Amino acid sequence: MKTKNSVKRSRILRAASESDLQPGTIDYERYRLTKAQADAQELKNAREEGLVLETELFTYIFQRVAQNISGILVRVPQTLQRKYPDISPVHLDAVKN
């Protein structure tokens, strides 16, 4: 059951902005905790909606894609040389570099 003081404090916290609160006070710490909980819930919701990815997962996917692209790009000069045997070495060097 809420007391008059806790109801009053809740109203003050809702009306107050972070700049109105003094660091180190119980109200400031409650405000910070509430804000952190809200931020964590927003992140969780965004993750569930597919709007954000875990860093580790994205890094793994990006590395795999980069390896595949690298393998393809390394073969481009050889493919060009086979397909166009008259291509000048200058042009092949330009593709390699």
mmCIF file of C-alpha atoms in Angstrom:
data_model
loop_
_atom_site.group_PDB
_atom_site.id
_atom_site.type_symbol
_atom_site.label_atom_id
_atom_site.label_comp_id
_atom_site.label_asym_id
_atom_site.label_seq_id
_atom_site.Cartn_x
_atom_site.Cartn_y
_atom_site.Cartn_z
ATOM 1 C CA MET A 1 0.000 0.000 0.000
ATOM 2 C CA LYS A 2 1.325 3.401 -0.934
ATOM 3 C CA THR A 3 1.689 6.089 1.651
ATOM 4 C CA LYS A 4 1.077 9.776 1.009
ATOM 5 C CA ASN A 5 4.832 10.356 0.901
ATOM 6 C CA SER A 6 5.478 7.648 -1.680
ATOM 7 C CA VAL A 7 2.630 8.941 -3.882
ATOM 8 C CA LYS A 8 3.980 12.475 -3.589
ATOM 9 C CA ARG A 9 7.520 11.289 -4.379
ATOM 10 C CA SER A 10 6.253 9.389 -7.440
ATOM 11 C CA ARG A 11 4.523 12.502 -8.741
ATOM 12 C CA ILE A 12 7.659 14.562 -8.187
ATOM 13 C CA LEU A 13 9.788 11.993 -10.019
ATOM 14 C CA ARG A 14 7.416 11.940 -12.971
ATOM 15 C CA ALA A 15 7.370 15.723 -13.196
ATOM 16 C CA ALA A 16 11.084 16.238 -12.623
ATOM 17 C CA SER A 17 13.683 16.109 -15.297
ATOM 18 C CA GLU A 18 17.167 14.779 -14.704
ATOM 19 C CA SER A 19 18.568 18.310 -14.423
ATOM 20 C CA ASP A 20 16.164 19.076 -11.560
ATOM 21 C CA LEU A 21 17.453 16.190 -9.442
ATOM 22 C CA GLN A 22 20.548 16.343 -7.261
ATOM 23 C CA PRO A 23 23.100 13.523 -7.728
ATOM 24 C CA GLY A 24 23.441 11.345 -4.675
ATOM 25 C CA THR A 25 19.875 11.788 -3.484
ATOM 26 C CA ILE A 26 17.486 8.869 -3.288
ATOM 27 C CA ASP A 27 15.180 10.517 -5.836
ATOM 28 C CA TYR A 28 18.043 10.884 -8.305
ATOM 29 C CA GLU A 29 19.038 7.243 -7.868
ATOM 30 C CA ARG A 30 15.420 6.133 -8.358
ATOM 31 C CA TYR A 31 15.216 8.258 -11.487
ATOM 32 C CA ARG A 32 18.422 6.679 -12.842
ATOM 33 C CA LEU A 33 17.185 3.162 -12.061
ATOM 34 C CA THR A 34 13.818 3.797 -13.709
ATOM 35 C CA LYS A 35 15.507 5.288 -16.773
ATOM 36 C CA ALA A 36 17.931 2.347 -17.025
ATOM 37 C CA GLN A 37 15.057 -0.128 -16.764
ATOM 38 C CA ALA A 38 13.119 1.716 -19.479
ATOM 39 C CA ASP A 39 16.182 1.791 -21.758
ATOM 40 C CA ALA A 40 16.794 -1.929 -21.215
ATOM 41 C CA GLN A 41 13.163 -2.732 -22.033
ATOM 42 C CA GLU A 42 13.300 -0.618 -25.210
ATOM 43 C CA LEU A 43 16.446 -2.453 -26.314
ATOM 44 C CA LYS A 44 14.818 -5.813 -25.581
ATOM 45 C CA ASN A 45 11.730 -4.821 -27.596
ATOM 46 C CA ALA A 46 13.870 -3.618 -30.514
ATOM 47 C CA ARG A 47 15.828 -6.897 -30.452
ATOM 48 C CA GLU A 48 12.588 -8.926 -30.500
ATOM 49 C CA GLU A 49 11.278 -6.844 -33.424
ATOM 50 C CA GLY A 50 14.495 -7.480 -35.348
ATOM 51 C CA LEU A 51 15.523 -3.829 -35.347
ATOM 52 C CA VAL A 52 18.877 -4.486 -33.668
ATOM 53 C CA LEU A 53 21.357 -7.360 -33.807
ATOM 54 C CA GLU A 54 23.726 -8.687 -31.218
ATOM 55 C CA THR A 55 27.246 -7.421 -31.895
ATOM 56 C CA GLU A 56 28.767 -10.899 -31.835
ATOM 57 C CA LEU A 57 26.259 -12.240 -34.346
ATOM 58 C CA PHE A 58 26.723 -9.305 -36.708
ATOM 59 C CA THR A 59 30.525 -9.594 -36.490
ATOM 60 C CA TYR A 60 30.363 -13.315 -37.305
ATOM 61 C CA ILE A 61 28.058 -12.725 -40.282
ATOM 62 C CA PHE A 62 30.180 -9.839 -41.565
ATOM 63 C CA GLN A 63 33.376 -11.916 -41.367
ATOM 64 C CA ARG A 64 31.797 -14.749 -43.349
ATOM 65 C CA VAL A 65 30.505 -12.383 -46.034
ATOM 66 C CA ALA A 66 33.885 -10.612 -46.248
ATOM 67 C CA GLN A 67 35.673 -13.955 -46.711
ATOM 68 C CA ASN A 68 33.329 -14.905 -49.539
ATOM 69 C CA ILE A 69 33.735 -11.542 -51.255
ATOM 70 C CA SER A 70 37.512 -11.696 -50.873
ATOM 71 C CA GLY A 71 37.631 -15.108 -52.530
ATOM 72 C CA ILE A 72 35.617 -13.831 -55.479
ATOM 73 C CA LEU A 73 37.675 -10.657 -55.923
ATOM 74 C CA VAL A 74 40.975 -12.568 -55.894
ATOM 75 C CA ARG A 75 39.785 -14.621 -58.882
ATOM 76 C CA VAL A 76 38.629 -11.651 -61.000
ATOM 77 C CA PRO A 77 41.998 -10.967 -62.725
ATOM 78 C CA GLN A 78 42.435 -14.676 -63.596
ATOM 79 C CA THR A 79 38.898 -14.857 -64.949
ATOM 80 C CA LEU A 80 39.443 -11.752 -67.059
ATOM 81 C CA GLN A 81 42.708 -13.134 -68.437
ATOM 82 C CA ARG A 82 41.057 -16.445 -69.405
ATOM 83 C CA LYS A 83 38.014 -14.788 -70.923
ATOM 84 C CA TYR A 84 40.015 -12.085 -72.735
ATOM 85 C CA PRO A 85 43.470 -13.497 -73.524
ATOM 86 C CA ASP A 86 44.467 -10.341 -75.430
ATOM 87 C CA ILE A 87 43.951 -8.071 -72.415
ATOM 88 C CA SER A 88 47.051 -6.016 -71.669
ATOM 89 C CA PRO A 89 49.063 -6.666 -68.505
ATOM 90 C CA VAL A 90 48.598 -3.001 -67.573
ATOM 91 C CA HIS A 91 44.850 -3.508 -67.406
ATOM 92 C CA LEU A 92 45.226 -6.699 -65.375
ATOM 93 C CA ASP A 93 47.532 -4.909 -62.929
ATOM 94 C CA ALA A 94 44.956 -2.136 -62.593
ATOM 95 C CA VAL A 95 42.334 -4.713 -61.638
ATOM 96 C CA LYS A 96 44.700 -6.437 -59.195
ATOM 97 C CA ASN A 97 45.600 -3.213 -57.434
#
